């Protein structure tokens, strides 16, 4: 029999303070040790480019072979960093990531976001702090949350009948990193050709702007840097939770095998997203696209899995909080790092690729286009014909309602549910942060990050 959650404000405050203390203890005693590595790559590249006459893609973090690998427009977007010192840039990056996370939660929560109250949002904040992809995103100074917020803004426009404005967010995200370009494919699969054209035009315009600012950098990126996988990191490194990472750890180097796997995944994605979009289930359609993008990208570092957050919203909305809680709990444990040194054997195949298996399972079985009766939609159709019902984010019980603390927590639109890690404090499994700091910590991106090939434990 599970204990009841507190019903009084005092009891809730005490619970939140206790959880916050546990989360703080966890993050303080199991240090992340990422040292804002990616942000230092961005800052060093921009500083060298603006103040020292260097080339964007020539800069390397001192003592490492790793430098800037994003498309040229990303460097243009980061130009304001040239006005700041490194510590100020770190502070701004933290604030931007917090703001982006707030936007993501607000968009996923939908029109009922106020119903969760301070108690629900406080529990959500505690649980999000345990989510490994988010921990790494903040400690690396990464940009994935900002891109997710841009993409979900377009999802909200489509779901609320304002599709004429959709596409700008996706286009900007695709110009900064390549993986979000798959969302343009979603717009095409869903028959939103105007939005797809807007996204393509924005991405092309941003890319052309970058070429005008620094033609040499653009030429180098699109003809050389883009195809140089050594700039990103080792494919078989355990943090790479893409299909290619799985194949690399299996010792399967044949690119044809990877290409076939990618085509199969894209086929499943196209069928499922088309059905979800036809039902007006844009949250699920965007969630499925984020899952597929993580799988087909040549490199998907653990922090890229913030793209899984919409999937948890969909699971809770579909009335499956226990499933969401269990999967979320696993993604808090950093379990894949148990196979940091050796991913061989059956246990290595299963364990070192745990996050990839979760992503694949969600792509195959995430509820999509199957809406529960009575769910509020908040949709405004611009069509003169009767529109199909469209869901918004899942409704969540008010904080005054008792729930099982081991399986569900008040969340923003069902993004986060409490698995074992959320209820009992810090997970007991070794995490990535168990490994001491390395001069070349893992960093990021499908073709655009500063990841090391092999951060070595000491």
Tab-separated table of N, CA and C in Angstrom, residues 154-298:
chain	number	residue	atom	x	y	z
A	154	UNK	N	5.771	25.908	-33.416
A	154	UNK	CA	5.067	25.605	-34.669
A	154	UNK	C	3.984	24.554	-34.454
A	155	UNK	N	4.251	23.571	-33.594
A	155	UNK	CA	3.236	22.561	-33.300
A	155	UNK	C	1.998	23.208	-32.698
A	156	UNK	N	2.206	24.176	-31.821
A	156	UNK	CA	1.085	24.868	-31.194
A	156	UNK	C	0.302	25.692	-32.217
A	157	UNK	N	1.016	26.341	-33.116
A	157	UNK	CA	0.329	27.107	-34.161
A	157	UNK	C	-0.552	26.203	-35.017
A	158	UNK	N	-0.039	25.044	-35.380
A	158	UNK	CA	-0.815	24.116	-36.192
A	158	UNK	C	-2.024	23.582	-35.427
A	159	UNK	N	-1.838	23.303	-34.141
A	159	UNK	CA	-2.912	22.712	-33.344
A	159	UNK	C	-3.992	23.718	-32.988
A	160	UNK	N	-3.686	24.994	-33.053
A	160	UNK	CA	-4.664	26.017	-32.671
A	160	UNK	C	-5.228	26.756	-33.874
A	161	UNK	N	-5.062	26.181	-35.059
A	161	UNK	CA	-5.687	26.757	-36.233
A	161	UNK	C	-4.994	27.973	-36.788
A	162	UNK	N	-3.735	28.181	-36.389
A	162	UNK	CA	-2.981	29.330	-36.903
A	162	UNK	C	-1.831	28.866	-37.786
A	163	UNK	N	-2.113	27.854	-38.600
A	163	UNK	CA	-1.088	27.233	-39.423
A	163	UNK	C	-0.444	28.159	-40.438
A	164	UNK	N	-1.114	29.293	-40.759
A	164	UNK	CA	-0.528	30.219	-41.737
A	164	UNK	C	0.773	30.822	-41.215
A	165	UNK	N	0.950	30.806	-39.899
A	165	UNK	CA	2.160	31.366	-39.303
A	165	UNK	C	3.208	30.296	-39.005
A	166	UNK	N	2.859	29.040	-39.227
A	166	UNK	CA	3.752	27.937	-38.853
A	166	UNK	C	4.897	27.782	-39.848
A	167	UNK	N	6.024	27.300	-39.359
A	167	UNK	CA	7.174	26.992	-40.199
A	167	UNK	C	8.408	27.797	-39.854
A	168	UNK	N	8.211	28.960	-39.249
A	168	UNK	CA	9.365	29.815	-38.938
A	168	UNK	C	10.257	29.170	-37.892
A	169	UNK	N	9.660	28.647	-36.839
A	169	UNK	CA	10.442	28.012	-35.784
A	169	UNK	C	11.229	26.820	-36.280
A	170	UNK	N	10.578	25.977	-37.058
A	170	UNK	CA	11.256	24.802	-37.607
A	170	UNK	C	12.390	25.219	-38.539
A	171	UNK	N	12.149	26.237	-39.360
A	171	UNK	CA	13.191	26.704	-40.280
A	171	UNK	C	14.413	27.221	-39.554
A	172	UNK	N	14.210	27.994	-38.488
A	172	UNK	CA	15.339	28.504	-37.716
A	172	UNK	C	16.098	27.366	-37.037
A	173	UNK	N	15.348	26.415	-36.471
A	173	UNK	CA	15.995	25.276	-35.803
A	173	UNK	C	16.824	24.466	-36.795
A	174	UNK	N	16.301	24.266	-38.004
A	174	UNK	CA	17.020	23.496	-39.015
A	174	UNK	C	18.260	24.223	-39.514
A	175	UNK	N	18.243	25.553	-39.461
A	175	UNK	CA	19.416	26.318	-39.894
A	175	UNK	C	20.519	26.289	-38.843
A	176	UNK	N	20.139	26.058	-37.595
A	176	UNK	CA	21.122	26.008	-36.507
A	176	UNK	C	21.717	24.620	-36.367
A	177	UNK	N	20.895	23.590	-36.489
A	177	UNK	CA	21.351	22.199	-36.477
A	177	UNK	C	20.577	21.443	-37.549
A	178	UNK	N	21.135	20.358	-38.023
A	178	UNK	CA	20.524	19.672	-39.164
A	178	UNK	C	19.374	18.753	-38.785
A	179	UNK	N	19.437	18.131	-37.611
A	179	UNK	CA	18.427	17.149	-37.235
A	179	UNK	C	16.996	17.689	-37.290
A	180	UNK	N	16.704	18.908	-36.799
A	180	UNK	CA	15.323	19.398	-36.863
A	180	UNK	C	14.762	19.534	-38.266
A	181	UNK	N	15.593	19.389	-39.290
A	181	UNK	CA	15.069	19.447	-40.661
A	181	UNK	C	14.043	18.354	-40.915
A	182	UNK	N	14.073	17.270	-40.126
A	182	UNK	CA	13.074	16.209	-40.311
A	182	UNK	C	11.664	16.728	-40.052
A	183	UNK	N	11.529	17.796	-39.267
A	183	UNK	CA	10.201	18.358	-39.021
A	183	UNK	C	9.632	19.007	-40.280
A	184	UNK	N	10.491	19.425	-41.198
A	184	UNK	CA	9.982	19.882	-42.497
A	184	UNK	C	9.358	18.702	-43.221
A	185	UNK	N	10.000	17.538	-43.092
A	185	UNK	CA	9.411	16.318	-43.653
A	185	UNK	C	8.064	16.021	-43.038
A	186	UNK	N	7.913	16.251	-41.738
A	186	UNK	CA	6.614	16.050	-41.093
A	186	UNK	C	5.550	16.928	-41.726
A	187	UNK	N	5.880	18.193	-41.971
A	187	UNK	CA	4.906	19.090	-42.583
A	187	UNK	C	4.482	18.600	-43.965
A	188	UNK	N	5.435	18.051	-44.699
A	188	UNK	CA	5.109	17.517	-46.028
A	188	UNK	C	4.236	16.271	-45.921
A	189	UNK	N	4.598	15.368	-45.007
A	189	UNK	CA	3.819	14.142	-44.818
A	189	UNK	C	2.392	14.476	-44.383
A	190	UNK	N	2.270	15.529	-43.564
A	190	UNK	CA	0.955	15.929	-43.062
A	190	UNK	C	0.169	16.759	-44.067
A	191	UNK	N	0.755	17.052	-45.226
A	191	UNK	CA	0.053	17.831	-46.232
A	191	UNK	C	0.045	19.327	-45.965
A	192	UNK	N	0.887	19.800	-45.047
A	192	UNK	CA	0.971	21.238	-44.768
A	192	UNK	C	2.078	21.847	-45.628
A	193	UNK	N	1.794	21.944	-46.903
A	193	UNK	CA	2.804	22.373	-47.858
A	193	UNK	C	3.211	23.832	-47.650
A	194	UNK	N	2.254	24.668	-47.268
A	194	UNK	CA	2.608	26.070	-47.051
A	194	UNK	C	3.578	26.202	-45.883
A	195	UNK	N	3.282	25.513	-44.787
A	195	UNK	CA	4.169	25.557	-43.631
A	195	UNK	C	5.537	24.983	-43.976
A	196	UNK	N	5.550	23.906	-44.778
A	196	UNK	CA	6.820	23.312	-45.194
A	196	UNK	C	7.617	24.299	-46.045
A	197	UNK	N	6.918	25.020	-46.913
A	197	UNK	CA	7.595	26.009	-47.758
A	197	UNK	C	8.155	27.147	-46.907
A	198	UNK	N	7.387	27.591	-45.916
A	198	UNK	CA	7.868	28.649	-45.024
A	198	UNK	C	9.115	28.190	-44.280
A	199	UNK	N	9.062	26.980	-43.734
A	199	UNK	CA	10.211	26.446	-42.993
A	199	UNK	C	11.437	26.337	-43.885
A	200	UNK	N	11.241	25.849	-45.099
A	200	UNK	CA	12.355	25.710	-46.040
A	200	UNK	C	12.932	27.069	-46.412
A	201	UNK	N	12.040	28.036	-46.651
A	201	UNK	CA	12.493	29.374	-47.030
A	201	UNK	C	13.260	30.035	-45.878
A	202	UNK	N	12.777	29.862	-44.661
A	202	UNK	CA	13.464	30.443	-43.500
A	202	UNK	C	14.836	29.815	-43.327
A	203	UNK	N	14.902	28.482	-43.433
A	203	UNK	CA	16.188	27.790	-43.296
A	203	UNK	C	17.151	28.227	-44.395
A	204	UNK	N	16.643	28.308	-45.628
A	204	UNK	CA	17.501	28.722	-46.740
A	204	UNK	C	17.937	30.176	-46.583
A	205	UNK	N	17.027	31.034	-46.149
A	205	UNK	CA	17.372	32.430	-45.964
A	205	UNK	C	18.418	32.616	-44.870
A	206	UNK	N	18.265	31.889	-43.761
A	206	UNK	CA	19.244	31.980	-42.679
A	206	UNK	C	20.606	31.478	-43.137
A	207	UNK	N	20.603	30.411	-43.909
A	207	UNK	CA	21.855	29.854	-44.433
A	207	UNK	C	22.513	30.841	-45.402
A	208	UNK	N	21.694	31.481	-46.232
A	208	UNK	CA	22.233	32.477	-47.166
A	208	UNK	C	22.789	33.689	-46.408
A	209	UNK	N	22.126	34.096	-45.342
A	209	UNK	CA	22.623	35.190	-44.522
A	209	UNK	C	24.006	34.865	-43.957
A	210	UNK	N	24.161	33.633	-43.462
A	210	UNK	CA	25.453	33.214	-42.922
A	210	UNK	C	26.516	33.215	-44.008
A	211	UNK	N	26.140	32.802	-45.217
A	211	UNK	CA	27.097	32.796	-46.332
A	211	UNK	C	27.524	34.210	-46.684
A	212	UNK	N	26.588	35.162	-46.552
A	212	UNK	CA	26.942	36.544	-46.813
A	212	UNK	C	27.877	37.116	-45.756
A	213	UNK	N	27.689	36.686	-44.505
A	213	UNK	CA	28.535	37.176	-43.417
A	213	UNK	C	29.949	36.618	-43.529
A	214	UNK	N	30.052	35.322	-43.817
A	214	UNK	CA	31.373	34.691	-43.910
A	214	UNK	C	31.333	33.615	-44.995
A	215	UNK	N	31.555	33.989	-46.252
A	215	UNK	CA	31.491	33.026	-47.358
A	215	UNK	C	32.465	31.860	-47.195
A	216	UNK	N	33.659	32.141	-46.696
A	216	UNK	CA	34.659	31.085	-46.565
A	216	UNK	C	34.218	30.024	-45.566
A	217	UNK	N	33.634	30.454	-44.445
A	217	UNK	CA	33.161	29.500	-43.438
A	217	UNK	C	32.045	28.631	-44.003
A	218	UNK	N	31.141	29.233	-44.758
A	218	UNK	CA	30.040	28.465	-45.352
A	218	UNK	C	30.563	27.449	-46.362
A	219	UNK	N	31.488	27.895	-47.200
A	219	UNK	CA	32.062	26.956	-48.175
A	219	UNK	C	32.715	25.775	-47.474
A	220	UNK	N	33.500	26.068	-46.425
A	220	UNK	CA	34.205	24.996	-45.724
A	220	UNK	C	33.220	24.039	-45.058
A	221	UNK	N	32.185	24.575	-44.443
A	221	UNK	CA	31.247	23.693	-43.736
A	221	UNK	C	30.522	22.760	-44.696
A	222	UNK	N	29.942	23.327	-45.757
A	222	UNK	CA	29.096	22.519	-46.630
A	222	UNK	C	29.890	21.597	-47.543
A	223	UNK	N	31.159	21.862	-47.745
A	223	UNK	CA	31.955	20.998	-48.622
A	223	UNK	C	32.904	20.073	-47.868
A	224	UNK	N	33.267	20.428	-46.621
A	224	UNK	CA	34.238	19.615	-45.891
A	224	UNK	C	33.771	19.220	-44.491
A	225	UNK	N	33.509	20.196	-43.632
A	225	UNK	CA	33.224	19.901	-42.222
A	225	UNK	C	31.995	19.019	-42.052
A	226	UNK	N	30.992	19.233	-42.880
A	226	UNK	CA	29.762	18.459	-42.765
A	226	UNK	C	29.995	16.964	-42.927
A	227	UNK	N	30.962	16.597	-43.734
A	227	UNK	CA	31.198	15.186	-44.050
A	227	UNK	C	32.303	14.565	-43.200
A	228	UNK	N	32.893	15.344	-42.336
A	228	UNK	CA	33.995	14.845	-41.506
A	228	UNK	C	33.455	14.402	-40.152
A	229	UNK	N	33.130	13.123	-40.014
A	229	UNK	CA	32.544	12.620	-38.767
A	229	UNK	C	33.542	12.635	-37.616
A	230	UNK	N	34.828	12.692	-37.915
A	230	UNK	CA	35.816	12.729	-36.839
A	230	UNK	C	35.712	14.019	-36.017
A	231	UNK	N	35.116	15.054	-36.590
A	231	UNK	CA	34.956	16.305	-35.853
A	231	UNK	C	33.920	16.179	-34.746
A	232	UNK	N	33.050	15.182	-34.853
A	232	UNK	CA	31.939	15.048	-33.913
A	232	UNK	C	32.278	14.097	-32.772
A	233	UNK	N	32.782	12.919	-33.079
A	233	UNK	CA	33.101	11.955	-32.039
A	233	UNK	C	33.031	10.533	-32.558
A	234	UNK	N	33.413	9.597	-31.710
A	234	UNK	CA	33.444	8.187	-32.101
A	234	UNK	C	32.033	7.609	-32.088
A	235	UNK	N	31.665	6.958	-33.185
A	235	UNK	CA	30.306	6.446	-33.328
A	235	UNK	C	29.955	5.426	-32.250
A	236	UNK	N	30.922	4.608	-31.851
A	236	UNK	CA	30.641	3.546	-30.898
A	236	UNK	C	30.659	3.985	-29.450
A	237	UNK	N	30.936	5.262	-29.187
A	237	UNK	CA	30.958	5.762	-27.812
A	237	UNK	C	29.580	5.578	-27.179
A	238	UNK	N	29.536	5.150	-25.920
A	238	UNK	CA	28.286	4.711	-25.306
A	238	UNK	C	27.235	5.820	-25.243
A	239	UNK	N	27.644	7.077	-25.261
A	239	UNK	CA	26.673	8.168	-25.234
A	239	UNK	C	25.906	8.300	-26.538
A	240	UNK	N	26.392	7.711	-27.619
A	240	UNK	CA	25.706	7.798	-28.905
A	240	UNK	C	24.562	6.789	-28.929
A	241	UNK	N	23.350	7.260	-28.716
A	241	UNK	CA	22.181	6.390	-28.616
A	241	UNK	C	21.321	6.432	-29.881
A	242	UNK	N	21.972	6.572	-31.023
A	242	UNK	CA	21.284	6.479	-32.309
A	242	UNK	C	21.396	5.059	-32.840
A	243	UNK	N	20.710	4.788	-33.933
A	243	UNK	CA	20.817	3.469	-34.559
A	243	UNK	C	22.248	3.203	-35.000
A	244	UNK	N	22.921	4.218	-35.523
A	244	UNK	CA	24.303	4.014	-35.944
A	244	UNK	C	25.205	3.729	-34.742
A	245	UNK	N	24.898	4.328	-33.593
A	245	UNK	CA	25.647	4.023	-32.392
A	245	UNK	C	25.469	2.580	-31.975
A	246	UNK	N	24.233	2.085	-32.062
A	246	UNK	CA	23.961	0.680	-31.745
A	246	UNK	C	24.754	-0.242	-32.667
A	247	UNK	N	24.706	0.044	-33.964
A	247	UNK	CA	25.424	-0.798	-34.928
A	247	UNK	C	26.928	-0.744	-34.699
A	248	UNK	N	27.442	0.432	-34.358
A	248	UNK	CA	28.884	0.564	-34.113
A	248	UNK	C	29.307	-0.274	-32.911
A	249	UNK	N	28.488	-0.290	-31.864
A	249	UNK	CA	28.832	-1.104	-30.693
A	249	UNK	C	28.674	-2.586	-30.965
A	250	UNK	N	27.865	-2.915	-31.959
A	250	UNK	CA	27.736	-4.319	-32.375
A	250	UNK	C	28.860	-4.732	-33.309
A	251	UNK	N	29.699	-3.780	-33.701
A	251	UNK	CA	30.802	-4.084	-34.611
A	251	UNK	C	30.365	-4.199	-36.048
A	252	UNK	N	29.257	-3.523	-36.399
A	252	UNK	CA	28.731	-3.572	-37.768
A	252	UNK	C	29.015	-2.237	-38.452
A	253	UNK	N	30.121	-2.151	-39.202
A	253	UNK	CA	30.509	-0.874	-39.814
A	253	UNK	C	29.873	-0.606	-41.169
A	254	UNK	N	29.147	-1.576	-41.721
A	254	UNK	CA	28.616	-1.435	-43.075
A	254	UNK	C	27.572	-0.316	-43.125
A	255	UNK	N	27.850	0.700	-43.904
A	255	UNK	CA	26.918	1.826	-44.015
A	255	UNK	C	25.610	1.421	-44.668
A	256	UNK	N	25.648	0.373	-45.489
A	256	UNK	CA	24.419	-0.076	-46.147
A	256	UNK	C	23.419	-0.605	-45.119
A	257	UNK	N	23.914	-1.298	-44.104
A	257	UNK	CA	23.034	-1.809	-43.052
A	257	UNK	C	22.371	-0.642	-42.327
A	258	UNK	N	23.164	0.381	-42.012
A	258	UNK	CA	22.607	1.561	-41.363
A	258	UNK	C	21.573	2.241	-42.256
A	259	UNK	N	21.857	2.336	-43.549
A	259	UNK	CA	20.931	2.994	-44.469
A	259	UNK	C	19.597	2.262	-44.526
A	260	UNK	N	19.642	0.925	-44.538
A	260	UNK	CA	18.403	0.141	-44.557
A	260	UNK	C	17.614	0.368	-43.271
A	261	UNK	N	18.308	0.364	-42.135
A	261	UNK	CA	17.639	0.606	-40.853
A	261	UNK	C	16.987	1.987	-40.835
A	262	UNK	N	17.688	2.977	-41.364
A	262	UNK	CA	17.141	4.338	-41.412
A	262	UNK	C	15.891	4.391	-42.278
A	263	UNK	N	15.915	3.729	-43.420
A	263	UNK	CA	14.744	3.721	-44.304
A	263	UNK	C	13.537	3.061	-43.639
A	264	UNK	N	13.786	1.973	-42.903
A	264	UNK	CA	12.686	1.307	-42.197
A	264	UNK	C	12.098	2.218	-41.126
A	265	UNK	N	12.971	2.882	-40.385
A	265	UNK	CA	12.509	3.786	-39.333
A	265	UNK	C	11.709	4.940	-39.930
A	266	UNK	N	12.214	5.505	-41.021
A	266	UNK	CA	11.500	6.609	-41.661
A	266	UNK	C	10.160	6.154	-42.234
A	267	UNK	N	10.092	4.909	-42.687
A	267	UNK	CA	8.824	4.386	-43.178
A	267	UNK	C	7.791	4.300	-42.066
A	268	UNK	N	8.195	3.771	-40.924
A	268	UNK	CA	7.298	3.699	-39.766
A	268	UNK	C	6.901	5.099	-39.317
A	269	UNK	N	7.879	5.991	-39.259
A	269	UNK	CA	7.607	7.372	-38.859
A	269	UNK	C	6.587	8.028	-39.779
A	270	UNK	N	6.757	7.867	-41.092
A	270	UNK	CA	5.851	8.517	-42.049
A	270	UNK	C	4.418	8.008	-41.871
A	271	UNK	N	4.256	6.697	-41.704
A	271	UNK	CA	2.918	6.132	-41.538
A	271	UNK	C	2.257	6.636	-40.259
A	272	UNK	N	3.006	6.619	-39.172
A	272	UNK	CA	2.430	6.968	-37.880
A	272	UNK	C	2.163	8.474	-37.769
A	273	UNK	N	3.075	9.289	-38.266
A	273	UNK	CA	2.854	10.733	-38.172
A	273	UNK	C	1.734	11.187	-39.097
A	274	UNK	N	1.612	10.547	-40.227
A	274	UNK	CA	0.518	10.918	-41.138
A	274	UNK	C	-0.831	10.628	-40.493
A	275	UNK	N	-0.925	9.485	-39.814
A	275	UNK	CA	-2.175	9.136	-39.142
A	275	UNK	C	-2.453	10.113	-38.002
A	276	UNK	N	-1.400	10.461	-37.226
A	276	UNK	CA	-1.583	11.388	-36.111
A	276	UNK	C	-1.999	12.767	-36.603
A	277	UNK	N	-1.353	13.247	-37.665
A	277	UNK	CA	-1.683	14.566	-38.191
A	277	UNK	C	-3.086	14.587	-38.777
A	278	UNK	N	-3.498	13.479	-39.414
A	278	UNK	CA	-4.841	13.412	-39.982
A	278	UNK	C	-5.898	13.515	-38.887
A	279	UNK	N	-5.580	13.009	-37.685
A	279	UNK	CA	-6.503	13.102	-36.557
A	279	UNK	C	-6.361	14.423	-35.817
A	280	UNK	N	-5.474	15.284	-36.286
A	280	UNK	CA	-5.245	16.551	-35.615
A	280	UNK	C	-4.426	16.421	-34.350
A	281	UNK	N	-3.770	15.285	-34.172
A	281	UNK	CA	-2.978	15.029	-32.968
A	281	UNK	C	-1.548	15.519	-33.196
A	282	UNK	N	-1.364	16.840	-33.184
A	282	UNK	CA	-0.063	17.416	-33.515
A	282	UNK	C	0.986	17.165	-32.440
A	283	UNK	N	0.550	17.058	-31.188
A	283	UNK	CA	1.517	16.751	-30.138
A	283	UNK	C	2.179	15.411	-30.408
A	284	UNK	N	1.368	14.399	-30.748
A	284	UNK	CA	1.920	13.079	-31.041
A	284	UNK	C	2.746	13.092	-32.321
A	285	UNK	N	2.278	13.816	-33.330
A	285	UNK	CA	3.019	13.869	-34.596
A	285	UNK	C	4.412	14.459	-34.387
A	286	UNK	N	4.488	15.535	-33.615
A	286	UNK	CA	5.788	16.148	-33.340
A	286	UNK	C	6.631	15.269	-32.431
A	287	UNK	N	5.978	14.585	-31.484
A	287	UNK	CA	6.716	13.674	-30.605
A	287	UNK	C	7.338	12.540	-31.411
A	288	UNK	N	6.576	11.960	-32.328
A	288	UNK	CA	7.088	10.874	-33.173
A	288	UNK	C	8.248	11.354	-34.049
A	289	UNK	N	8.169	12.579	-34.516
A	289	UNK	CA	9.246	13.112	-35.356
A	289	UNK	C	10.512	13.318	-34.544
A	290	UNK	N	10.384	13.775	-33.309
A	290	UNK	CA	11.552	13.904	-32.440
A	290	UNK	C	12.202	12.558	-32.179
A	291	UNK	N	11.386	11.526	-31.977
A	291	UNK	CA	11.911	10.178	-31.762
A	291	UNK	C	12.662	9.685	-32.992
A	292	UNK	N	12.046	9.834	-34.162
A	292	UNK	CA	12.686	9.375	-35.400
A	292	UNK	C	13.984	10.129	-35.662
A	293	UNK	N	13.994	11.431	-35.393
A	293	UNK	CA	15.207	12.229	-35.619
A	293	UNK	C	16.356	11.731	-34.751
A	294	UNK	N	16.056	11.382	-33.508
A	294	UNK	CA	17.100	10.857	-32.621
A	294	UNK	C	17.640	9.519	-33.121
A	295	UNK	N	16.783	8.700	-33.685
A	295	UNK	CA	17.213	7.380	-34.146
A	295	UNK	C	18.022	7.451	-35.432
A	296	UNK	N	17.630	8.274	-36.383
A	296	UNK	CA	18.278	8.265	-37.698
A	296	UNK	C	19.505	9.169	-37.766
A	297	UNK	N	19.634	10.100	-36.838
A	297	UNK	CA	20.827	10.940	-36.829
A	297	UNK	C	22.057	10.070	-36.626
A	298	UNK	N	23.144	10.315	-37.363
A	298	UNK	CA	24.343	9.486	-37.180
A	298	UNK	C	24.826	9.475	-35.743
